[in-house]
Amino acid sequence: NLLAVGAITARAVVGSTHRQGVAYVFDCSNPSSCVEKSKLTSDALANDWFGWDVSISGKTVAVSNHKATINSK
């Protein structure tokens, strides 16, 4: 009963650069009261848009980092 939610324009760290993105994992065992279990972040660089896509299977969560630069490309 887990729910994964991406927030691409959120700041991973208060006062840091914008549009880093975060992903949250909630436990919704009780549908009337979901509880945040995890806050997932990437390298916290600006404009990465971490959380663009999220997927969950069992206890595994996959999160995309839509605009991340890999090896300067």
PDB file of N, CA, C and O in Angstrom:
ATOM      1  N   ASN A   1       0.819  -1.201   0.000  1.00  0.00           N
ATOM      2  CA  ASN A   1       0.000   0.000   0.000  1.00  0.00           C
ATOM      3  C   ASN A   1       0.860   1.260   0.000  1.00  0.00           C
ATOM      4  O   ASN A   1       0.625   2.188   0.757  1.00  0.00           O
ATOM      5  N   LEU A   2       1.882   1.266  -0.857  1.00  0.00           N
ATOM      6  CA  LEU A   2       2.756   2.426  -0.953  1.00  0.00           C
ATOM      7  C   LEU A   2       2.374   3.286  -2.148  1.00  0.00           C
ATOM      8  O   LEU A   2       1.891   2.790  -3.162  1.00  0.00           O
ATOM      9  N   LEU A   3       2.597   4.581  -2.017  1.00  0.00           N
ATOM     10  CA  LEU A   3       2.320   5.559  -3.064  1.00  0.00           C
ATOM     11  C   LEU A   3       3.577   6.386  -3.269  1.00  0.00           C
ATOM     12  O   LEU A   3       4.156   6.884  -2.304  1.00  0.00           O
ATOM     13  N   ALA A   4       4.035   6.535  -4.519  1.00  0.00           N
ATOM     14  CA  ALA A   4       5.189   7.371  -4.844  1.00  0.00           C
ATOM     15  C   ALA A   4       4.705   8.585  -5.627  1.00  0.00           C
ATOM     16  O   ALA A   4       3.918   8.455  -6.564  1.00  0.00           O
ATOM     17  N   VAL A   5       5.176   9.761  -5.250  1.00  0.00           N
ATOM     18  CA  VAL A   5       4.761  11.020  -5.867  1.00  0.00           C
ATOM     19  C   VAL A   5       5.992  11.867  -6.166  1.00  0.00           C
ATOM     20  O   VAL A   5       6.830  12.064  -5.287  1.00  0.00           O
ATOM     21  N   GLY A   6       6.114  12.361  -7.399  1.00  0.00           N
ATOM     22  CA  GLY A   6       7.207  13.249  -7.760  1.00  0.00           C
ATOM     23  C   GLY A   6       6.781  14.700  -7.671  1.00  0.00           C
ATOM     24  O   GLY A   6       5.636  15.038  -7.961  1.00  0.00           O
ATOM     25  N   ALA A   7       7.722  15.549  -7.253  1.00  0.00           N
ATOM     26  CA  ALA A   7       7.478  16.995  -7.163  1.00  0.00           C
ATOM     27  C   ALA A   7       8.666  17.683  -7.833  1.00  0.00           C
ATOM     28  O   ALA A   7       9.660  18.022  -7.176  1.00  0.00           O
ATOM     29  N   ILE A   8       8.586  17.869  -9.156  1.00  0.00           N
ATOM     30  CA  ILE A   8       9.746  18.281  -9.938  1.00  0.00           C
ATOM     31  C   ILE A   8      10.248  19.694  -9.661  1.00  0.00           C
ATOM     32  O   ILE A   8      11.412  19.985  -9.903  1.00  0.00           O
ATOM     33  N   THR A   9       9.418  20.576  -9.160  1.00  0.00           N
ATOM     34  CA  THR A   9       9.878  21.941  -8.912  1.00  0.00           C
ATOM     35  C   THR A   9      10.197  22.200  -7.438  1.00  0.00           C
ATOM     36  O   THR A   9      10.537  23.310  -7.062  1.00  0.00           O
ATOM     37  N   ALA A  10      10.131  21.170  -6.629  1.00  0.00           N
ATOM     38  CA  ALA A  10      10.416  21.325  -5.202  1.00  0.00           C
ATOM     39  C   ALA A  10      11.915  21.480  -4.967  1.00  0.00           C
ATOM     40  O   ALA A  10      12.735  21.027  -5.759  1.00  0.00           O
ATOM     41  N   ARG A  11      12.242  22.121  -3.867  1.00  0.00           N
ATOM     42  CA  ARG A  11      13.641  22.239  -3.454  1.00  0.00           C
ATOM     43  C   ARG A  11      13.976  21.083  -2.529  1.00  0.00           C
ATOM     44  O   ARG A  11      13.280  20.837  -1.557  1.00  0.00           O
ATOM     45  N   ALA A  12      15.055  20.384  -2.836  1.00  0.00           N
ATOM     46  CA  ALA A  12      15.454  19.236  -2.026  1.00  0.00           C
ATOM     47  C   ALA A  12      15.925  19.676  -0.645  1.00  0.00           C
ATOM     48  O   ALA A  12      15.733  18.996   0.342  1.00  0.00           O
ATOM     49  N   VAL A  13      16.557  20.839  -0.584  1.00  0.00           N
ATOM     50  CA  VAL A  13      17.073  21.376   0.671  1.00  0.00           C
ATOM     51  C   VAL A  13      16.561  22.807   0.794  1.00  0.00           C
ATOM     52  O   VAL A  13      16.652  23.586  -0.157  1.00  0.00           O
ATOM     53  N   VAL A  14      16.048  23.173   1.944  1.00  0.00           N
ATOM     54  CA  VAL A  14      15.518  24.522   2.155  1.00  0.00           C
ATOM     55  C   VAL A  14      16.608  25.545   1.896  1.00  0.00           C
ATOM     56  O   VAL A  14      17.731  25.410   2.361  1.00  0.00           O
ATOM     57  N   GLY A  15      16.284  26.567   1.105  1.00  0.00           N
ATOM     58  CA  GLY A  15      17.226  27.639   0.812  1.00  0.00           C
ATOM     59  C   GLY A  15      18.176  27.316  -0.327  1.00  0.00           C
ATOM     60  O   GLY A  15      19.048  28.094  -0.650  1.00  0.00           O
ATOM     61  N   SER A  16      18.017  26.168  -0.959  1.00  0.00           N
ATOM     62  CA  SER A  16      18.925  25.775  -2.031  1.00  0.00           C
ATOM     63  C   SER A  16      18.366  26.210  -3.388  1.00  0.00           C
ATOM     64  O   SER A  16      17.356  26.876  -3.474  1.00  0.00           O
ATOM     65  N   THR A  17      19.032  25.800  -4.440  1.00  0.00           N
ATOM     66  CA  THR A  17      18.628  26.184  -5.788  1.00  0.00           C
ATOM     67  C   THR A  17      17.252  25.623  -6.143  1.00  0.00           C
ATOM     68  O   THR A  17      16.765  24.706  -5.502  1.00  0.00           O
ATOM     69  N   HIS A  18      16.640  26.156  -7.165  1.00  0.00           N
ATOM     70  CA  HIS A  18      15.260  25.796  -7.502  1.00  0.00           C
ATOM     71  C   HIS A  18      15.180  24.664  -8.525  1.00  0.00           C
ATOM     72  O   HIS A  18      16.130  24.368  -9.219  1.00  0.00           O
ATOM     73  N   ARG A  19      14.005  24.048  -8.591  1.00  0.00           N
ATOM     74  CA  ARG A  19      13.670  22.972  -9.523  1.00  0.00           C
ATOM     75  C   ARG A  19      14.618  21.777  -9.448  1.00  0.00           C
ATOM     76  O   ARG A  19      14.925  21.157 -10.449  1.00  0.00           O
ATOM     77  N   GLN A  20      15.067  21.460  -8.245  1.00  0.00           N
ATOM     78  CA  GLN A  20      15.872  20.244  -8.069  1.00  0.00           C
ATOM     79  C   GLN A  20      14.968  19.030  -8.172  1.00  0.00           C
ATOM     80  O   GLN A  20      15.311  18.052  -8.814  1.00  0.00           O
ATOM     81  N   GLY A  21      13.844  19.094  -7.503  1.00  0.00           N
ATOM     82  CA  GLY A  21      12.882  18.015  -7.493  1.00  0.00           C
ATOM     83  C   GLY A  21      13.119  17.026  -6.366  1.00  0.00           C
ATOM     84  O   GLY A  21      14.243  16.828  -5.911  1.00  0.00           O
ATOM     85  N   VAL A  22      12.052  16.450  -5.913  1.00  0.00           N
ATOM     86  CA  VAL A  22      12.091  15.410  -4.891  1.00  0.00           C
ATOM     87  C   VAL A  22      11.006  14.388  -5.239  1.00  0.00           C
ATOM     88  O   VAL A  22      10.122  14.650  -6.037  1.00  0.00           O
ATOM     89  N   ALA A  23      11.110  13.232  -4.625  1.00  0.00           N
ATOM     90  CA  ALA A  23      10.054  12.226  -4.722  1.00  0.00           C
ATOM     91  C   ALA A  23       9.725  11.789  -3.306  1.00  0.00           C
ATOM     92  O   ALA A  23      10.609  11.683  -2.454  1.00  0.00           O
ATOM     93  N   TYR A  24       8.463  11.594  -3.063  1.00  0.00           N
ATOM     94  CA  TYR A  24       7.996  11.183  -1.735  1.00  0.00           C
ATOM     95  C   TYR A  24       7.383   9.797  -1.828  1.00  0.00           C
ATOM     96  O   TYR A  24       6.748   9.461  -2.821  1.00  0.00           O
ATOM     97  N   VAL A  25       7.572   9.020  -0.782  1.00  0.00           N
ATOM     98  CA  VAL A  25       6.923   7.714  -0.674  1.00  0.00           C
ATOM     99  C   VAL A  25       6.017   7.758   0.547  1.00  0.00           C
ATOM    100  O   VAL A  25       6.459   8.141   1.639  1.00  0.00           O
ATOM    101  N   PHE A  26       4.763   7.418   0.329  1.00  0.00           N
ATOM    102  CA  PHE A  26       3.770   7.424   1.396  1.00  0.00           C
ATOM    103  C   PHE A  26       3.273   6.006   1.656  1.00  0.00           C
ATOM    104  O   PHE A  26       3.126   5.212   0.726  1.00  0.00           O
ATOM    105  N   ASP A  27       3.002   5.703   2.917  1.00  0.00           N
ATOM    106  CA  ASP A  27       2.361   4.451   3.298  1.00  0.00           C
ATOM    107  C   ASP A  27       0.873   4.741   3.442  1.00  0.00           C
ATOM    108  O   ASP A  27       0.467   5.536   4.287  1.00  0.00           O
ATOM    109  N   CYS A  28       0.084   4.111   2.588  1.00  0.00           N
ATOM    110  CA  CYS A  28      -1.363   4.342   2.586  1.00  0.00           C
ATOM    111  C   CYS A  28      -2.116   3.097   3.062  1.00  0.00           C
ATOM    112  O   CYS A  28      -3.187   2.770   2.545  1.00  0.00           O
ATOM    113  N   SER A  29      -1.544   2.407   4.036  1.00  0.00           N
ATOM    114  CA  SER A  29      -2.230   1.238   4.600  1.00  0.00           C
ATOM    115  C   SER A  29      -3.597   1.631   5.127  1.00  0.00           C
ATOM    116  O   SER A  29      -4.550   0.863   5.056  1.00  0.00           O
ATOM    117  N   ASN A  30      -3.674   2.840   5.665  1.00  0.00           N
ATOM    118  CA  ASN A  30      -4.949   3.407   6.099  1.00  0.00           C
ATOM    119  C   ASN A  30      -5.299   4.504   5.090  1.00  0.00           C
ATOM    120  O   ASN A  30      -4.748   5.602   5.165  1.00  0.00           O
ATOM    121  N   PRO A  31      -6.165   4.238   4.118  1.00  0.00           N
ATOM    122  CA  PRO A  31      -6.453   5.196   3.049  1.00  0.00           C
ATOM    123  C   PRO A  31      -6.909   6.575   3.518  1.00  0.00           C
ATOM    124  O   PRO A  31      -6.746   7.557   2.810  1.00  0.00           O
ATOM    125  N   SER A  32      -7.474   6.660   4.701  1.00  0.00           N
ATOM    126  CA  SER A  32      -7.932   7.970   5.175  1.00  0.00           C
ATOM    127  C   SER A  32      -6.797   8.760   5.817  1.00  0.00           C
ATOM    128  O   SER A  32      -6.979   9.922   6.174  1.00  0.00           O
ATOM    129  N   SER A  33      -5.606   8.146   5.934  1.00  0.00           N
ATOM    130  CA  SER A  33      -4.492   8.838   6.576  1.00  0.00           C
ATOM    131  C   SER A  33      -3.162   8.290   6.072  1.00  0.00           C
ATOM    132  O   SER A  33      -2.497   7.517   6.758  1.00  0.00           O
ATOM    133  N   CYS A  34      -2.738   8.710   4.857  1.00  0.00           N
ATOM    134  CA  CYS A  34      -1.443   8.288   4.324  1.00  0.00           C
ATOM    135  C   CYS A  34      -0.325   8.980   5.111  1.00  0.00           C
ATOM    136  O   CYS A  34      -0.448  10.144   5.481  1.00  0.00           O
ATOM    137  N   VAL A  35       0.757   8.250   5.357  1.00  0.00           N
ATOM    138  CA  VAL A  35       1.870   8.761   6.154  1.00  0.00           C
ATOM    139  C   VAL A  35       3.130   8.788   5.289  1.00  0.00           C
ATOM    140  O   VAL A  35       3.472   7.790   4.642  1.00  0.00           O
ATOM    141  N   GLU A  36       3.832   9.934   5.271  1.00  0.00           N
ATOM    142  CA  GLU A  36       5.080  10.032   4.520  1.00  0.00           C
ATOM    143  C   GLU A  36       6.124   9.114   5.148  1.00  0.00           C
ATOM    144  O   GLU A  36       6.395   9.186   6.336  1.00  0.00           O
ATOM    145  N   LYS A  37       6.722   8.254   4.312  1.00  0.00           N
ATOM    146  CA  LYS A  37       7.740   7.317   4.778  1.00  0.00           C
ATOM    147  C   LYS A  37       9.142   7.737   4.365  1.00  0.00           C
ATOM    148  O   LYS A  37      10.095   7.519   5.081  1.00  0.00           O
ATOM    149  N   SER A  38       9.269   8.303   3.167  1.00  0.00           N
ATOM    150  CA  SER A  38      10.586   8.664   2.647  1.00  0.00           C
ATOM    151  C   SER A  38      10.505   9.907   1.778  1.00  0.00           C
ATOM    152  O   SER A  38       9.501  10.155   1.122  1.00  0.00           O
ATOM    153  N   LYS A  39      11.596  10.666   1.792  1.00  0.00           N
ATOM    154  CA  LYS A  39      11.770  11.786   0.873  1.00  0.00           C
ATOM    155  C   LYS A  39      13.051  11.481   0.105  1.00  0.00           C
ATOM    156  O   LYS A  39      14.124  11.380   0.685  1.00  0.00           O
ATOM    157  N   LEU A  40      12.929  11.271  -1.206  1.00  0.00           N
ATOM    158  CA  LEU A  40      14.061  10.897  -2.043  1.00  0.00           C
ATOM    159  C   LEU A  40      14.562  12.115  -2.804  1.00  0.00           C
ATOM    160  O   LEU A  40      13.776  12.892  -3.339  1.00  0.00           O
ATOM    161  N   THR A  41      15.878  12.285  -2.870  1.00  0.00           N
ATOM    162  CA  THR A  41      16.477  13.404  -3.596  1.00  0.00           C
ATOM    163  C   THR A  41      17.604  12.889  -4.488  1.00  0.00           C
ATOM    164  O   THR A  41      18.096  11.785  -4.322  1.00  0.00           O
ATOM    165  N   SER A  42      18.018  13.738  -5.428  1.00  0.00           N
ATOM    166  CA  SER A  42      19.145  13.379  -6.287  1.00  0.00           C
ATOM    167  C   SER A  42      20.373  14.135  -5.810  1.00  0.00           C
ATOM    168  O   SER A  42      20.564  14.343  -4.621  1.00  0.00           O
ATOM    169  N   ASP A  43      21.173  14.635  -6.740  1.00  0.00           N
ATOM    170  CA  ASP A  43      22.380  15.378  -6.392  1.00  0.00           C
ATOM    171  C   ASP A  43      22.095  16.839  -6.047  1.00  0.00           C
ATOM    172  O   ASP A  43      23.000  17.605  -5.774  1.00  0.00           O
ATOM    173  N   ALA A  44      20.832  17.223  -6.084  1.00  0.00           N
ATOM    174  CA  ALA A  44      20.374  18.552  -5.672  1.00  0.00           C
ATOM    175  C   ALA A  44      20.913  19.690  -6.536  1.00  0.00           C
ATOM    176  O   ALA A  44      21.128  20.791  -6.060  1.00  0.00           O
ATOM    177  N   LEU A  45      21.114  19.446  -7.824  1.00  0.00           N
ATOM    178  CA  LEU A  45      21.501  20.520  -8.732  1.00  0.00           C
ATOM    179  C   LEU A  45      20.251  21.196  -9.279  1.00  0.00           C
ATOM    180  O   LEU A  45      19.209  20.569  -9.444  1.00  0.00           O
ATOM    181  N   ALA A  46      20.371  22.475  -9.575  1.00  0.00           N
ATOM    182  CA  ALA A  46      19.225  23.236 -10.081  1.00  0.00           C
ATOM    183  C   ALA A  46      18.743  22.679 -11.415  1.00  0.00           C
ATOM    184  O   ALA A  46      19.536  22.209 -12.228  1.00  0.00           O
ATOM    185  N   ASN A  47      17.454  22.744 -11.626  1.00  0.00           N
ATOM    186  CA  ASN A  47      16.809  22.385 -12.896  1.00  0.00           C
ATOM    187  C   ASN A  47      16.965  20.927 -13.307  1.00  0.00           C
ATOM    188  O   ASN A  47      16.881  20.609 -14.487  1.00  0.00           O
ATOM    189  N   ASP A  48      17.182  20.024 -12.368  1.00  0.00           N
ATOM    190  CA  ASP A  48      17.259  18.590 -12.692  1.00  0.00           C
ATOM    191  C   ASP A  48      15.881  17.981 -12.910  1.00  0.00           C
ATOM    192  O   ASP A  48      15.729  17.030 -13.657  1.00  0.00           O
ATOM    193  N   TRP A  49      14.886  18.501 -12.242  1.00  0.00           N
ATOM    194  CA  TRP A  49      13.511  17.993 -12.316  1.00  0.00           C
ATOM    195  C   TRP A  49      13.438  16.527 -11.886  1.00  0.00           C
ATOM    196  O   TRP A  49      12.778  15.717 -12.510  1.00  0.00           O
ATOM    197  N   PHE A  50      14.144  16.203 -10.817  1.00  0.00           N
ATOM    198  CA  PHE A  50      14.072  14.867 -10.232  1.00  0.00           C
ATOM    199  C   PHE A  50      12.619  14.607  -9.846  1.00  0.00           C
ATOM    200  O   PHE A  50      11.963  15.465  -9.275  1.00  0.00           O
ATOM    201  N   GLY A  51      12.105  13.447 -10.184  1.00  0.00           N
ATOM    202  CA  GLY A  51      10.718  13.126  -9.883  1.00  0.00           C
ATOM    203  C   GLY A  51       9.788  13.283 -11.065  1.00  0.00           C
ATOM    204  O   GLY A  51       8.581  13.166 -10.936  1.00  0.00           O
ATOM    205  N   TRP A  52      10.343  13.545 -12.255  1.00  0.00           N
ATOM    206  CA  TRP A  52       9.525  13.712 -13.461  1.00  0.00           C
ATOM    207  C   TRP A  52       8.638  12.492 -13.675  1.00  0.00           C
ATOM    208  O   TRP A  52       7.457  12.609 -13.943  1.00  0.00           O
ATOM    209  N   ASP A  53       9.240  11.325 -13.567  1.00  0.00           N
ATOM    210  CA  ASP A  53       8.492  10.066 -13.627  1.00  0.00           C
ATOM    211  C   ASP A  53       8.795   9.272 -12.369  1.00  0.00           C
ATOM    212  O   ASP A  53       9.945   9.237 -11.924  1.00  0.00           O
ATOM    213  N   VAL A  54       7.789   8.670 -11.799  1.00  0.00           N
ATOM    214  CA  VAL A  54       7.992   7.773 -10.660  1.00  0.00           C
ATOM    215  C   VAL A  54       7.231   6.484 -10.921  1.00  0.00           C
ATOM    216  O   VAL A  54       6.182   6.478 -11.552  1.00  0.00           O
ATOM    217  N   SER A  55       7.805   5.401 -10.462  1.00  0.00           N
ATOM    218  CA  SER A  55       7.166   4.101 -10.608  1.00  0.00           C
ATOM    219  C   SER A  55       7.461   3.303  -9.347  1.00  0.00           C
ATOM    220  O   SER A  55       8.524   3.447  -8.749  1.00  0.00           O
ATOM    221  N   ILE A  56       6.522   2.477  -8.959  1.00  0.00           N
ATOM    222  CA  ILE A  56       6.699   1.689  -7.757  1.00  0.00           C
ATOM    223  C   ILE A  56       6.254   0.258  -8.026  1.00  0.00           C
ATOM    224  O   ILE A  56       5.253   0.027  -8.702  1.00  0.00           O
ATOM    225  N   SER A  57       7.040  -0.673  -7.539  1.00  0.00           N
ATOM    226  CA  SER A  57       6.718  -2.089  -7.656  1.00  0.00           C
ATOM    227  C   SER A  57       7.142  -2.758  -6.345  1.00  0.00           C
ATOM    228  O   SER A  57       8.336  -2.811  -6.046  1.00  0.00           O
ATOM    229  N   GLY A  58       6.172  -3.181  -5.585  1.00  0.00           N
ATOM    230  CA  GLY A  58       6.485  -3.748  -4.270  1.00  0.00           C
ATOM    231  C   GLY A  58       7.110  -2.687  -3.381  1.00  0.00           C
ATOM    232  O   GLY A  58       6.509  -1.659  -3.123  1.00  0.00           O
ATOM    233  N   LYS A  59       8.360  -2.910  -2.983  1.00  0.00           N
ATOM    234  CA  LYS A  59       9.073  -1.935  -2.148  1.00  0.00           C
ATOM    235  C   LYS A  59      10.185  -1.230  -2.913  1.00  0.00           C
ATOM    236  O   LYS A  59      11.049  -0.591  -2.328  1.00  0.00           O
ATOM    237  N   THR A  60      10.152  -1.329  -4.248  1.00  0.00           N
ATOM    238  CA  THR A  60      11.151  -0.687  -5.096  1.00  0.00           C
ATOM    239  C   THR A  60      10.535   0.526  -5.775  1.00  0.00           C
ATOM    240  O   THR A  60       9.472   0.431  -6.377  1.00  0.00           O
ATOM    241  N   VAL A  61      11.229   1.667  -5.691  1.00  0.00           N
ATOM    242  CA  VAL A  61      10.771   2.905  -6.324  1.00  0.00           C
ATOM    243  C   VAL A  61      11.814   3.347  -7.345  1.00  0.00           C
ATOM    244  O   VAL A  61      13.006   3.406  -7.044  1.00  0.00           O
ATOM    245  N   ALA A  62      11.377   3.638  -8.564  1.00  0.00           N
ATOM    246  CA  ALA A  62      12.251   4.182  -9.605  1.00  0.00           C
ATOM    247  C   ALA A  62      11.825   5.623  -9.868  1.00  0.00           C
ATOM    248  O   ALA A  62      10.630   5.911  -9.986  1.00  0.00           O
ATOM    249  N   VAL A  63      12.812   6.522  -9.946  1.00  0.00           N
ATOM    250  CA  VAL A  63      12.537   7.948 -10.128  1.00  0.00           C
ATOM    251  C   VAL A  63      13.439   8.491 -11.230  1.00  0.00           C
ATOM    252  O   VAL A  63      14.647   8.267 -11.209  1.00  0.00           O
ATOM    253  N   SER A  64      12.852   9.201 -12.203  1.00  0.00           N
ATOM    254  CA  SER A  64      13.673   9.790 -13.268  1.00  0.00           C
ATOM    255  C   SER A  64      14.174  11.168 -12.856  1.00  0.00           C
ATOM    256  O   SER A  64      13.591  11.850 -12.027  1.00  0.00           O
ATOM    257  N   ASN A  65      15.282  11.547 -13.456  1.00  0.00           N
ATOM    258  CA  ASN A  65      15.905  12.847 -13.252  1.00  0.00           C
ATOM    259  C   ASN A  65      15.914  13.513 -14.629  1.00  0.00           C
ATOM    260  O   ASN A  65      16.917  13.517 -15.328  1.00  0.00           O
ATOM    261  N   HIS A  66      14.789  14.052 -15.032  1.00  0.00           N
ATOM    262  CA  HIS A  66      14.475  14.440 -16.410  1.00  0.00           C
ATOM    263  C   HIS A  66      15.532  15.303 -17.088  1.00  0.00           C
ATOM    264  O   HIS A  66      15.863  15.094 -18.238  1.00  0.00           O
ATOM    265  N   LYS A  67      16.054  16.299 -16.427  1.00  0.00           N
ATOM    266  CA  LYS A  67      16.974  17.236 -17.090  1.00  0.00           C
ATOM    267  C   LYS A  67      18.389  17.151 -16.542  1.00  0.00           C
ATOM    268  O   LYS A  67      19.179  18.059 -16.730  1.00  0.00           O
ATOM    269  N   ALA A  68      18.733  16.067 -15.895  1.00  0.00           N
ATOM    270  CA  ALA A  68      20.080  15.911 -15.348  1.00  0.00           C
ATOM    271  C   ALA A  68      21.102  15.840 -16.479  1.00  0.00           C
ATOM    272  O   ALA A  68      20.840  15.300 -17.546  1.00  0.00           O
ATOM    273  N   THR A  69      22.279  16.373 -16.239  1.00  0.00           N
ATOM    274  CA  THR A  69      23.382  16.291 -17.188  1.00  0.00           C
ATOM    275  C   THR A  69      24.247  15.105 -16.796  1.00  0.00           C
ATOM    276  O   THR A  69      24.715  15.013 -15.664  1.00  0.00           O
ATOM    277  N   ILE A  70      24.451  14.212 -17.739  1.00  0.00           N
ATOM    278  CA  ILE A  70      25.280  13.035 -17.514  1.00  0.00           C
ATOM    279  C   ILE A  70      26.543  13.161 -18.357  1.00  0.00           C
ATOM    280  O   ILE A  70      26.467  13.305 -19.573  1.00  0.00           O
ATOM    281  N   ASN A  71      27.692  13.132 -17.703  1.00  0.00           N
ATOM    282  CA  ASN A  71      28.985  13.235 -18.408  1.00  0.00           C
ATOM    283  C   ASN A  71      29.032  14.442 -19.340  1.00  0.00           C
ATOM    284  O   ASN A  71      29.459  14.342 -20.480  1.00  0.00           O
ATOM    285  N   SER A  72      28.563  15.586 -18.853  1.00  0.00           N
ATOM    286  CA  SER A  72      28.602  16.870 -19.586  1.00  0.00           C
ATOM    287  C   SER A  72      27.830  16.853 -20.890  1.00  0.00           C
ATOM    288  O   SER A  72      28.122  17.603 -21.804  1.00  0.00           O
ATOM    289  N   LYS A  73      26.814  15.982 -21.019  1.00  0.00           N
ATOM    290  CA  LYS A  73      26.031  15.926 -22.260  1.00  0.00           C
ATOM    291  C   LYS A  73      24.590  16.268 -21.995  1.00  0.00           C
ATOM    292  O   LYS A  73      24.034  16.065 -21.011  1.00  0.00           O
TER     293      LYS A  73
END
